[in-house]
CSV table of C-alpha atoms in Angstrom, one decimal:
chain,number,residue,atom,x,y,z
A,1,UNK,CA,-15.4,-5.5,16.5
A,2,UNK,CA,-17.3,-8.6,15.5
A,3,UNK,CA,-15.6,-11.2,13.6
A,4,UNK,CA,-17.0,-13.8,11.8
A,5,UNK,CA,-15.3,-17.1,10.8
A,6,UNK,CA,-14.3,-17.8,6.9
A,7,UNK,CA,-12.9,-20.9,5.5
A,8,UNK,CA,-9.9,-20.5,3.3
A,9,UNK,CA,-8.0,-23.6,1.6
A,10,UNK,CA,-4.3,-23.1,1.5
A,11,UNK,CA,-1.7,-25.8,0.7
A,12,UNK,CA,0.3,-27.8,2.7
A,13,UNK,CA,3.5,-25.4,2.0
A,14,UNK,CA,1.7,-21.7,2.4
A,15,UNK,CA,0.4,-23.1,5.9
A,16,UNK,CA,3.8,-24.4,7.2
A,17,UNK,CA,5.0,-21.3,6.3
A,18,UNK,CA,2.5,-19.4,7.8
A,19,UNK,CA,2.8,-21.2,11.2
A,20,UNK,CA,7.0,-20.5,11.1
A,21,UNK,CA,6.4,-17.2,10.5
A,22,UNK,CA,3.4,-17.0,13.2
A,23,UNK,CA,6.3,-18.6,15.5
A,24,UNK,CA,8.8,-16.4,15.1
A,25,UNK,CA,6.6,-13.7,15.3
A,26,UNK,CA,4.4,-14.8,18.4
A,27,UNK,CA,1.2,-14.4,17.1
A,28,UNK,CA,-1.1,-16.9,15.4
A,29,UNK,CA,-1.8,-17.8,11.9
A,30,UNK,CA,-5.0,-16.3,11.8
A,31,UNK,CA,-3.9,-12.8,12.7
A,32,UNK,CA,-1.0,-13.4,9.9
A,33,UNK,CA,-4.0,-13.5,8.1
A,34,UNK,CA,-6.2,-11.0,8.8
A,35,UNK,CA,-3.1,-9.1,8.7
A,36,UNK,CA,-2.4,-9.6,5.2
A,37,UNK,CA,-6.0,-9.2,4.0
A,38,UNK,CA,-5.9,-6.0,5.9
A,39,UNK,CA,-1.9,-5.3,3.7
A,40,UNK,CA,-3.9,-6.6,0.4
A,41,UNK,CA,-7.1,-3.8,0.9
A,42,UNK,CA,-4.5,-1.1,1.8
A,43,UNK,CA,-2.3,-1.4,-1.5
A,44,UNK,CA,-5.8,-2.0,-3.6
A,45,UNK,CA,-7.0,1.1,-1.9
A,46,UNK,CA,-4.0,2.9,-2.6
A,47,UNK,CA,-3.3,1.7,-6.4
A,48,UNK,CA,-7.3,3.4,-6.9
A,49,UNK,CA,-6.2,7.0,-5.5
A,50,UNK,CA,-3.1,6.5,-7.6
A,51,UNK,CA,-5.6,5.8,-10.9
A,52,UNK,CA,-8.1,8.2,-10.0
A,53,UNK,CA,-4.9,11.1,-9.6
A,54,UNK,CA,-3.2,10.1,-12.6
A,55,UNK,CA,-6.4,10.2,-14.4
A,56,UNK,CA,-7.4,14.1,-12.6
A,57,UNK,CA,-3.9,15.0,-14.7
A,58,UNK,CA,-5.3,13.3,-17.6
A,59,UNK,CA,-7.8,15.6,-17.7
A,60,UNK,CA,-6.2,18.8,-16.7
A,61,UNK,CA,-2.6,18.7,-17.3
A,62,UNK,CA,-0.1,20.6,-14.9
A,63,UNK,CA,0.7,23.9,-15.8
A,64,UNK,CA,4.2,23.9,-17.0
A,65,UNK,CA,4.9,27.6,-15.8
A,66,UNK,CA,3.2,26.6,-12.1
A,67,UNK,CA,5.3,23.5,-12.1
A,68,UNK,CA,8.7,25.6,-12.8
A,69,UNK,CA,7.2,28.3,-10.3
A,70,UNK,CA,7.9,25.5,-7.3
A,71,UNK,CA,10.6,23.6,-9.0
A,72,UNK,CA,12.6,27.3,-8.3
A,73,UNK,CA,10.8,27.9,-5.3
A,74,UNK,CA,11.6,25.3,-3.9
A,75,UNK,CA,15.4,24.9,-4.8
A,76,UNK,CA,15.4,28.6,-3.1
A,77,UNK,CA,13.7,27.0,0.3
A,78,UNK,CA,16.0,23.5,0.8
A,79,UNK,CA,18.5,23.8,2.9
A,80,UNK,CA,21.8,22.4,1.8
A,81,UNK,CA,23.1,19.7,3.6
């Protein structure tokens, strides 16, 4: 995959930090990086599904009979440990 290069300004503190961690780690600051952009666009995906299914149940409540239907059901189907 092609990368290209962007310049990000960090302070003096988040970059020692950053190469520690890289160290202890043994891998570089720049894939710390791109692995926390990568960790920041997961959670922002995942926070939008979690809007767009809490707003789906907004607009058409559970059945409260359906969700006593496999509240029993499945009490009947755990095993007890």
């Amino acid at each position: 995959m092609a990368r290209r290069q962007v310049l990000v300004q960090l302070d003096d503190e988040l970059v020692d930090r950053l190469d520690r961690l890289a160290a202890e780690l043994g891998t570089s600051r720049s894939d710390l990086l791109r692995r926390g952009a990568a960790a920041v666009l997961a959670a922002a995906d995942e926070a939008g599904a979690d809007r767009e299914l809490r707003e789906a149940y907004r607009r058409q409540p559970q059945d409260p009979a359906l969700v006593e239907s496999a509240r029993r059901l499945a009490a009947d189907v755990v095993p007890e440990w």
